Amino acid sequence: MSQSSTGCWIIDMSDALINGLAGAGGGIIAQLITYPLQTVNTRQQTERDLKKEKRKLGTIEQMCQVVKQEGWERLYGGLTPSIVGTTASQGLYYYFYQIFRNKAEIKALERQKKGIGDGSVGMLSSLIVAALSGCVNVLLTNPIWVVVTRMQTHTNILKKDHSNRLATPALEETVLSAIEPFSFSTGHAIQEVYDEAGFWGFWKGVFPTLIMVSNPAMQFMLYETMLKKLKKERSLSNPDNNGVTALEIFLLGALAKLGATVVTYPLNVVKARLQAKQVATGDRRHQYKGTIDAILKMIRYEGFYGFYKGMSTKIVQSVLAAAVLFMIKEELVKGARLLLVKDGIHTVKSKLP
């Protein structure tokens, strides 16, 4: 390998690492800000009690209900594994995304030399790059998100229900034991998944999740396309300044995520149903053997409305999280590259006589 090619490889790897770490940092901050919305949304997606559905509580009302009945900490149920999952997911996604994109850019430049194209990565190539990155991410991190879903959907009533004054002490004790007043930890969730479905239970919902890589794929395709167009228009009006502000990154990220979320939301609901605790006894309508079985039962017993439960909450949470993620990630990347440039200049100056 020549010295120049080695240098390019090192630059590509460092750029991928910067994007990976920046993506992880942005993801954690976005997760902390929007996590209560994510918890409520997961509960809305997995709700199958027709009596509760008729009440149609709003997002804020449902958040208040969780705090009143279970304590405010339940809004952050599964936060620890979720942060681990977000760090791993965003880090892996951005890392592989940058590596695959670097390769796509090299191919585009090679085609340009042959007189094909303008040397830039097209929409189809951007879609493929994002999809490949998403598939690697899903296969490696799905077990974490199964545990997070279990912890988000676990209910734990803190207060006794005194509405039935005629209840016997024995009956009251049975009810209290049924609602599991102990703290439901990550270890409990892992054990529950393993006892229910064994090792492969941690990959429940992986099929719809793999299909859902089209969400970030579409998101990044839309984001890259809009960003490229904005920079081009700005460079035409002012050749000396084609930069993009943090607010513009925020808005572009929000628009990209909104479009992707609306298209792929039904798959998100199916994934949540599969990853939530499966009731072994009772109504068979609530028992899913797999992705196809879940889809058919939802269509039969809930109609197409079932695929869009909690969509308004998801849009607010996803758009806000994506906008914050993009803004912080871009700022972190800029800062890291600036530090590297300054460090490089300092190194060169120190070597000068």
Tab-separated table of C-alpha atoms in Angstrom:
chain	number	residue	atom	x	y	z
A	1	MET	CA	0.000	0.000	0.000
A	2	SER	CA	1.400	3.407	-1.030
A	3	GLN	CA	1.990	6.232	1.442
A	4	SER	CA	-0.740	8.387	-0.124
A	5	SER	CA	-3.330	5.602	-0.009
A	6	THR	CA	-2.379	4.839	3.590
A	7	GLY	CA	-2.859	8.509	4.455
A	8	CYS	CA	-6.297	8.556	2.802
A	9	TRP	CA	-7.310	5.400	4.709
A	10	ILE	CA	-6.247	6.981	8.020
A	11	ILE	CA	-8.197	10.158	7.199
A	12	ASP	CA	-11.283	8.092	6.298
A	13	MET	CA	-11.038	6.105	9.530
A	14	SER	CA	-10.537	9.233	11.698
A	15	ASP	CA	-13.466	10.951	9.966
A	16	ALA	CA	-15.655	7.890	10.566
A	17	LEU	CA	-14.597	7.804	14.218
A	18	ILE	CA	-15.377	11.516	14.664
A	19	ASN	CA	-18.834	11.041	13.139
A	20	GLY	CA	-19.426	7.919	15.243
A	21	LEU	CA	-18.549	9.620	18.535
A	22	ALA	CA	-20.436	12.804	17.609
A	23	GLY	CA	-23.505	10.751	16.670
A	24	ALA	CA	-23.358	8.903	19.991
A	25	GLY	CA	-23.050	12.155	21.950
A	26	GLY	CA	-25.913	13.802	20.096
A	27	GLY	CA	-28.044	10.691	20.484
A	28	ILE	CA	-27.593	10.587	24.270
A	29	ILE	CA	-28.595	14.232	24.713
A	30	ALA	CA	-31.621	13.822	22.418
A	31	GLN	CA	-32.608	10.665	24.329
A	32	LEU	CA	-32.492	12.384	27.726
A	33	ILE	CA	-34.673	15.245	26.478
A	34	THR	CA	-37.355	13.134	24.779
A	35	TYR	CA	-37.365	9.903	26.834
A	36	PRO	CA	-40.697	10.469	28.692
A	37	LEU	CA	-42.396	10.912	25.306
A	38	GLN	CA	-40.793	7.683	24.094
A	39	THR	CA	-42.058	5.772	27.139
A	40	VAL	CA	-45.632	7.025	26.675
A	41	ASN	CA	-45.490	6.293	22.947
A	42	THR	CA	-44.360	2.685	23.534
A	43	ARG	CA	-47.272	2.186	25.922
A	44	GLN	CA	-49.681	3.660	23.380
A	45	GLN	CA	-48.391	1.325	20.673
A	46	THR	CA	-48.705	-1.800	22.832
A	47	GLU	CA	-52.085	-0.926	24.401
A	48	ARG	CA	-54.642	-3.616	23.574
A	49	ASP	CA	-57.274	-2.944	26.251
A	50	LEU	CA	-60.393	-1.709	24.425
A	51	LYS	CA	-61.779	-0.091	27.599
A	52	LYS	CA	-58.659	2.045	27.977
A	53	GLU	CA	-58.657	2.918	24.282
A	54	LYS	CA	-62.130	4.457	24.542
A	55	ARG	CA	-60.831	7.026	27.042
A	56	LYS	CA	-58.389	8.401	24.442
A	57	LEU	CA	-56.072	10.168	26.862
A	58	GLY	CA	-53.764	12.731	25.325
A	59	THR	CA	-50.014	12.459	25.606
A	60	ILE	CA	-49.722	14.984	28.444
A	61	GLU	CA	-52.663	13.398	30.282
A	62	GLN	CA	-51.100	9.961	29.967
A	63	MET	CA	-47.772	11.250	31.267
A	64	CYS	CA	-49.547	12.757	34.280
A	65	GLN	CA	-51.414	9.479	34.827
A	66	VAL	CA	-48.153	7.504	34.859
A	67	VAL	CA	-46.644	9.921	37.393
A	68	LYS	CA	-49.766	9.787	39.605
A	69	GLN	CA	-50.252	6.013	39.577
A	70	GLU	CA	-46.691	4.700	39.255
A	71	GLY	CA	-44.346	7.517	40.159
A	72	TRP	CA	-42.376	9.925	37.967
A	73	GLU	CA	-39.448	7.487	37.700
A	74	ARG	CA	-41.577	5.174	35.506
A	75	LEU	CA	-41.404	7.797	32.748
A	76	TYR	CA	-37.689	6.973	32.691
A	77	GLY	CA	-38.124	3.205	32.978
A	78	GLY	CA	-35.370	1.511	30.978
A	79	LEU	CA	-33.359	4.733	30.658
A	80	THR	CA	-30.018	3.076	31.483
A	81	PRO	CA	-30.197	0.331	28.820
A	82	SER	CA	-31.740	2.891	26.472
A	83	ILE	CA	-28.726	5.191	26.832
A	84	VAL	CA	-26.450	2.206	26.244
A	85	GLY	CA	-28.532	1.295	23.203
A	86	THR	CA	-28.564	4.862	21.902
A	87	THR	CA	-24.807	5.195	22.329
A	88	ALA	CA	-24.191	1.890	20.589
A	89	SER	CA	-26.794	2.486	17.857
A	90	GLN	CA	-25.787	6.029	16.978
A	91	GLY	CA	-22.094	5.284	17.268
A	92	LEU	CA	-22.278	2.167	15.093
A	93	TYR	CA	-24.658	3.760	12.605
A	94	TYR	CA	-22.628	6.913	12.023
A	95	TYR	CA	-19.350	4.989	12.015
A	96	PHE	CA	-20.444	2.543	9.313
A	97	TYR	CA	-22.407	5.252	7.502
A	98	GLN	CA	-19.263	7.343	7.122
A	99	ILE	CA	-17.178	4.354	6.008
A	100	PHE	CA	-19.751	3.291	3.395
A	101	ARG	CA	-20.251	6.893	2.283
A	102	ASN	CA	-16.494	7.404	1.852
A	103	LYS	CA	-16.428	4.362	-0.416
A	104	ALA	CA	-19.453	5.674	-2.351
A	105	GLU	CA	-17.747	9.046	-2.821
A	106	ILE	CA	-14.590	7.348	-4.150
A	107	LYS	CA	-16.719	5.361	-6.615
A	108	ALA	CA	-18.522	8.551	-7.691
A	109	LEU	CA	-15.193	10.294	-8.365
A	110	GLU	CA	-13.976	7.273	-10.341
A	111	ARG	CA	-17.141	7.412	-12.473
A	112	GLN	CA	-16.613	11.134	-13.027
A	113	LYS	CA	-13.116	10.462	-14.391
A	114	LYS	CA	-14.746	8.105	-16.877
A	115	GLY	CA	-17.184	10.842	-17.882
A	116	ILE	CA	-20.128	9.463	-15.902
A	117	GLY	CA	-21.888	11.732	-13.417
A	118	ASP	CA	-20.736	14.907	-11.658
A	119	GLY	CA	-18.640	13.202	-8.968
A	120	SER	CA	-21.248	13.531	-6.206
A	121	VAL	CA	-23.112	10.744	-4.400
A	122	GLY	CA	-26.640	10.396	-5.787
A	123	MET	CA	-29.894	9.788	-3.931
A	124	LEU	CA	-29.913	6.034	-4.654
A	125	SER	CA	-26.344	5.624	-3.422
A	126	SER	CA	-27.180	7.619	-0.265
A	127	LEU	CA	-30.188	5.353	0.324
A	128	ILE	CA	-28.089	2.179	-0.062
A	129	VAL	CA	-25.372	3.539	2.244
A	130	ALA	CA	-27.920	4.413	4.942
A	131	ALA	CA	-29.694	1.048	4.571
A	132	LEU	CA	-26.466	-0.969	4.910
A	133	SER	CA	-25.476	1.028	7.997
A	134	GLY	CA	-28.924	0.489	9.484
A	135	CYS	CA	-28.850	-3.288	8.951
A	136	VAL	CA	-25.499	-3.644	10.728
A	137	ASN	CA	-26.803	-1.494	13.574
A	138	VAL	CA	-30.066	-3.468	13.966
A	139	LEU	CA	-28.428	-6.888	14.047
A	140	LEU	CA	-25.959	-5.813	16.736
A	141	THR	CA	-28.251	-3.778	19.020
A	142	ASN	CA	-31.719	-5.425	18.823
A	143	PRO	CA	-31.337	-7.249	22.193
A	144	ILE	CA	-30.870	-3.919	23.962
A	145	TRP	CA	-34.100	-2.506	22.530
A	146	VAL	CA	-36.098	-5.612	23.469
A	147	VAL	CA	-35.061	-5.035	27.095
A	148	VAL	CA	-35.879	-1.310	26.844
A	149	THR	CA	-39.373	-2.058	25.481
A	150	ARG	CA	-40.048	-4.480	28.344
A	151	MET	CA	-39.031	-1.884	30.907
A	152	GLN	CA	-41.038	0.908	29.277
A	153	THR	CA	-44.233	-1.158	29.101
A	154	HIS	CA	-43.928	-2.641	32.609
A	155	THR	CA	-46.583	-1.140	34.876
A	156	ASN	CA	-46.173	-0.815	38.619
A	157	ILE	CA	-49.106	0.690	40.571
A	158	LEU	CA	-47.829	2.350	43.723
A	159	LYS	CA	-51.113	3.140	45.464
A	160	LYS	CA	-53.818	0.837	46.744
A	161	ASP	CA	-57.243	1.028	45.154
A	162	HIS	CA	-59.751	1.651	47.958
A	163	SER	CA	-62.734	1.994	45.609
A	164	ASN	CA	-64.014	-1.448	46.581
A	165	ARG	CA	-64.550	-1.267	50.341
A	166	LEU	CA	-66.047	-4.786	50.408
A	167	ALA	CA	-62.849	-6.469	49.216
A	168	THR	CA	-61.533	-9.041	51.653
A	169	PRO	CA	-57.956	-8.776	53.036
A	170	ALA	CA	-57.051	-11.991	51.180
A	171	LEU	CA	-58.352	-10.604	47.876
A	172	GLU	CA	-56.546	-7.290	48.442
A	173	GLU	CA	-53.296	-9.149	49.149
A	174	THR	CA	-53.727	-11.132	45.910
A	175	VAL	CA	-54.300	-7.950	43.904
A	176	LEU	CA	-51.275	-6.250	45.431
A	177	SER	CA	-49.053	-9.229	44.671
A	178	ALA	CA	-50.325	-9.303	41.081
A	179	ILE	CA	-49.209	-5.732	40.385
A	180	GLU	CA	-45.596	-6.472	41.405
A	181	PRO	CA	-44.659	-3.544	43.659
A	182	PHE	CA	-40.903	-4.248	43.425
A	183	SER	CA	-38.576	-2.201	41.257
A	184	PHE	CA	-38.416	-3.712	37.762
A	185	SER	CA	-34.722	-3.514	36.904
A	186	THR	CA	-32.719	-4.290	33.773
A	187	GLY	CA	-31.862	-7.687	35.239
A	188	HIS	CA	-35.555	-8.515	35.732
A	189	ALA	CA	-36.301	-7.549	32.125
A	190	ILE	CA	-33.451	-9.697	30.776
A	191	GLN	CA	-34.581	-12.670	32.864
A	192	GLU	CA	-38.202	-12.204	31.750
A	193	VAL	CA	-37.246	-12.215	28.058
A	194	TYR	CA	-35.024	-15.277	28.481
A	195	ASP	CA	-37.639	-17.229	30.477
A	196	GLU	CA	-40.285	-16.419	27.873
A	197	ALA	CA	-38.430	-17.177	24.629
A	198	GLY	CA	-34.847	-18.173	25.414
A	199	PHE	CA	-31.780	-16.722	23.673
A	200	TRP	CA	-33.611	-15.869	20.440
A	201	GLY	CA	-36.168	-13.851	22.391
A	202	PHE	CA	-33.678	-10.983	22.372
A	203	TRP	CA	-34.076	-10.779	18.605
A	204	LYS	CA	-37.866	-10.482	18.683
A	205	GLY	CA	-39.077	-7.898	16.236
A	206	VAL	CA	-35.822	-7.967	14.285
A	207	PHE	CA	-37.596	-8.584	10.956
A	208	PRO	CA	-39.810	-5.452	11.023
A	209	THR	CA	-36.856	-3.562	12.498
A	210	LEU	CA	-34.675	-4.566	9.546
A	211	ILE	CA	-37.388	-3.334	7.205
A	212	MET	CA	-37.500	-0.154	9.274
A	213	VAL	CA	-33.927	0.682	8.294
A	214	SER	CA	-35.760	2.435	5.490
A	215	ASN	CA	-36.670	5.057	8.131
A	216	PRO	CA	-33.144	6.335	8.811
A	217	ALA	CA	-32.288	5.574	5.195
A	218	MET	CA	-35.061	7.889	3.986
A	219	GLN	CA	-34.240	10.321	6.773
A	220	PHE	CA	-30.599	10.624	5.759
A	221	MET	CA	-31.432	10.670	2.063
A	222	LEU	CA	-33.847	13.575	2.616
A	223	TYR	CA	-31.420	15.301	4.975
A	224	GLU	CA	-28.405	14.978	2.662
A	225	THR	CA	-30.454	16.079	-0.359
A	226	MET	CA	-31.873	19.163	1.382
A	227	LEU	CA	-28.479	20.024	2.897
A	228	LYS	CA	-26.740	19.697	-0.472
A	229	LYS	CA	-29.378	21.867	-2.158
A	230	LEU	CA	-29.166	24.517	0.565
A	231	LYS	CA	-25.371	24.693	0.350
A	232	LYS	CA	-25.495	24.901	-3.452
A	233	GLU	CA	-28.012	27.765	-3.408
A	234	ARG	CA	-25.992	29.588	-0.753
A	235	SER	CA	-22.740	29.200	-2.677
A	236	LEU	CA	-24.401	30.634	-5.804
A	237	SER	CA	-25.640	33.704	-3.928
A	238	ASN	CA	-22.461	34.088	-1.868
A	239	PRO	CA	-19.420	32.062	-3.077
A	240	ASP	CA	-17.447	32.987	0.058
A	241	ASN	CA	-20.017	31.504	2.431
A	242	ASN	CA	-21.744	28.171	1.875
A	243	GLY	CA	-21.886	27.182	5.564
A	244	VAL	CA	-25.045	26.076	7.389
A	245	THR	CA	-26.119	27.330	10.810
A	246	ALA	CA	-27.115	25.144	13.761
A	247	LEU	CA	-30.742	26.318	13.479
A	248	GLU	CA	-30.863	25.328	9.803
A	249	ILE	CA	-29.427	21.893	10.655
A	250	PHE	CA	-32.118	21.587	13.365
A	251	LEU	CA	-34.921	22.381	10.888
A	252	LEU	CA	-33.521	20.124	8.139
A	253	GLY	CA	-33.223	17.240	10.602
A	254	ALA	CA	-36.795	17.783	11.797
A	255	LEU	CA	-38.229	17.818	8.266
A	256	ALA	CA	-36.270	14.720	7.236
A	257	LYS	CA	-37.392	12.751	10.292
A	258	LEU	CA	-41.031	13.815	9.883
A	259	GLY	CA	-41.202	12.430	6.354
A	260	ALA	CA	-39.506	9.158	7.278
A	261	THR	CA	-41.602	8.594	10.435
A	262	VAL	CA	-44.981	8.970	8.722
A	263	VAL	CA	-44.075	6.306	6.123
A	264	THR	CA	-42.602	3.664	8.451
A	265	TYR	CA	-44.715	4.092	11.614
A	266	PRO	CA	-46.882	0.935	11.197
A	267	LEU	CA	-43.738	-1.234	11.304
A	268	ASN	CA	-42.723	0.497	14.523
A	269	VAL	CA	-46.023	-0.514	16.135
A	270	VAL	CA	-45.623	-4.141	15.022
A	271	LYS	CA	-42.076	-4.218	16.398
A	272	ALA	CA	-43.230	-2.862	19.776
A	273	ARG	CA	-46.040	-5.456	19.976
A	274	LEU	CA	-43.579	-8.299	19.352
A	275	GLN	CA	-40.994	-7.021	21.837
A	276	ALA	CA	-43.487	-6.323	24.640
A	277	LYS	CA	-44.360	-9.061	27.146
A	278	GLN	CA	-46.521	-11.760	25.582
A	279	VAL	CA	-49.429	-12.860	27.782
A	280	ALA	CA	-49.324	-16.663	27.915
A	281	THR	CA	-52.936	-17.022	29.012
A	282	GLY	CA	-56.114	-15.159	28.184
A	283	ASP	CA	-57.209	-13.564	24.932
A	284	ARG	CA	-55.433	-15.130	21.941
A	285	ARG	CA	-55.828	-11.861	20.050
A	286	HIS	CA	-53.003	-10.500	22.203
A	287	GLN	CA	-50.612	-13.382	21.491
A	288	TYR	CA	-48.307	-13.027	18.502
A	289	LYS	CA	-46.268	-15.867	17.025
A	290	GLY	CA	-44.337	-13.650	14.639
A	291	THR	CA	-44.415	-10.600	12.390
A	292	ILE	CA	-47.015	-11.896	9.907
A	293	ASP	CA	-49.242	-13.218	12.708
A	294	ALA	CA	-49.099	-9.841	14.474
A	295	ILE	CA	-49.979	-7.935	11.293
A	296	LEU	CA	-52.927	-10.215	10.451
A	297	LYS	CA	-54.344	-10.120	14.001
A	298	MET	CA	-54.025	-6.337	14.201
A	299	ILE	CA	-55.865	-5.937	10.884
A	300	ARG	CA	-58.582	-8.395	11.937
A	301	TYR	CA	-59.229	-7.190	15.496
A	302	GLU	CA	-58.150	-3.544	15.480
A	303	GLY	CA	-58.319	-2.427	11.866
A	304	PHE	CA	-55.748	-0.203	10.207
A	305	TYR	CA	-56.144	2.296	13.056
A	306	GLY	CA	-54.138	-0.088	15.226
A	307	PHE	CA	-51.043	0.517	13.110
A	308	TYR	CA	-51.116	4.240	13.872
A	309	LYS	CA	-51.670	4.239	17.632
A	310	GLY	CA	-49.675	6.979	19.332
A	311	MET	CA	-48.465	8.402	16.022
A	312	SER	CA	-48.824	12.046	17.092
A	313	THR	CA	-46.668	11.362	20.158
A	314	LYS	CA	-44.094	9.550	18.024
A	315	ILE	CA	-43.914	12.398	15.522
A	316	VAL	CA	-43.253	14.961	18.269
A	317	GLN	CA	-40.678	12.713	19.983
A	318	SER	CA	-38.907	11.585	16.802
A	319	VAL	CA	-38.789	14.981	15.130
A	320	LEU	CA	-37.536	16.706	18.280
A	321	ALA	CA	-34.961	13.967	18.963
A	322	ALA	CA	-33.717	13.923	15.358
A	323	ALA	CA	-33.471	17.702	15.178
A	324	VAL	CA	-31.486	17.867	18.432
A	325	LEU	CA	-29.328	14.931	17.305
A	326	PHE	CA	-28.425	16.478	13.947
A	327	MET	CA	-27.716	19.892	15.452
A	328	ILE	CA	-25.479	18.593	18.249
A	329	LYS	CA	-23.784	15.997	16.037
A	330	GLU	CA	-22.844	18.588	13.389
A	331	GLU	CA	-21.538	20.985	16.029
A	332	LEU	CA	-19.461	18.229	17.653
A	333	VAL	CA	-18.028	17.188	14.273
A	334	LYS	CA	-17.117	20.810	13.475
A	335	GLY	CA	-15.454	21.213	16.858
A	336	ALA	CA	-13.510	17.955	16.568
A	337	ARG	CA	-12.278	18.763	13.065
A	338	LEU	CA	-11.276	22.265	14.145
A	339	LEU	CA	-9.261	20.796	17.018
A	340	LEU	CA	-7.572	18.338	14.647
A	341	VAL	CA	-6.691	21.131	12.204
A	342	LYS	CA	-5.291	23.297	14.995
A	343	ASP	CA	-3.353	20.330	16.363
A	344	GLY	CA	-1.994	19.611	12.876
A	345	ILE	CA	-0.919	23.232	12.400
A	346	HIS	CA	0.721	23.231	15.823
A	347	THR	CA	2.582	20.006	14.985
A	348	VAL	CA	3.825	21.388	11.680
A	349	LYS	CA	5.010	24.649	13.300
A	350	SER	CA	6.838	22.718	16.018
A	351	LYS	CA	8.752	20.785	13.367
A	352	LEU	CA	9.805	23.949	11.491
A	353	PRO	CA	13.382	25.155	12.166
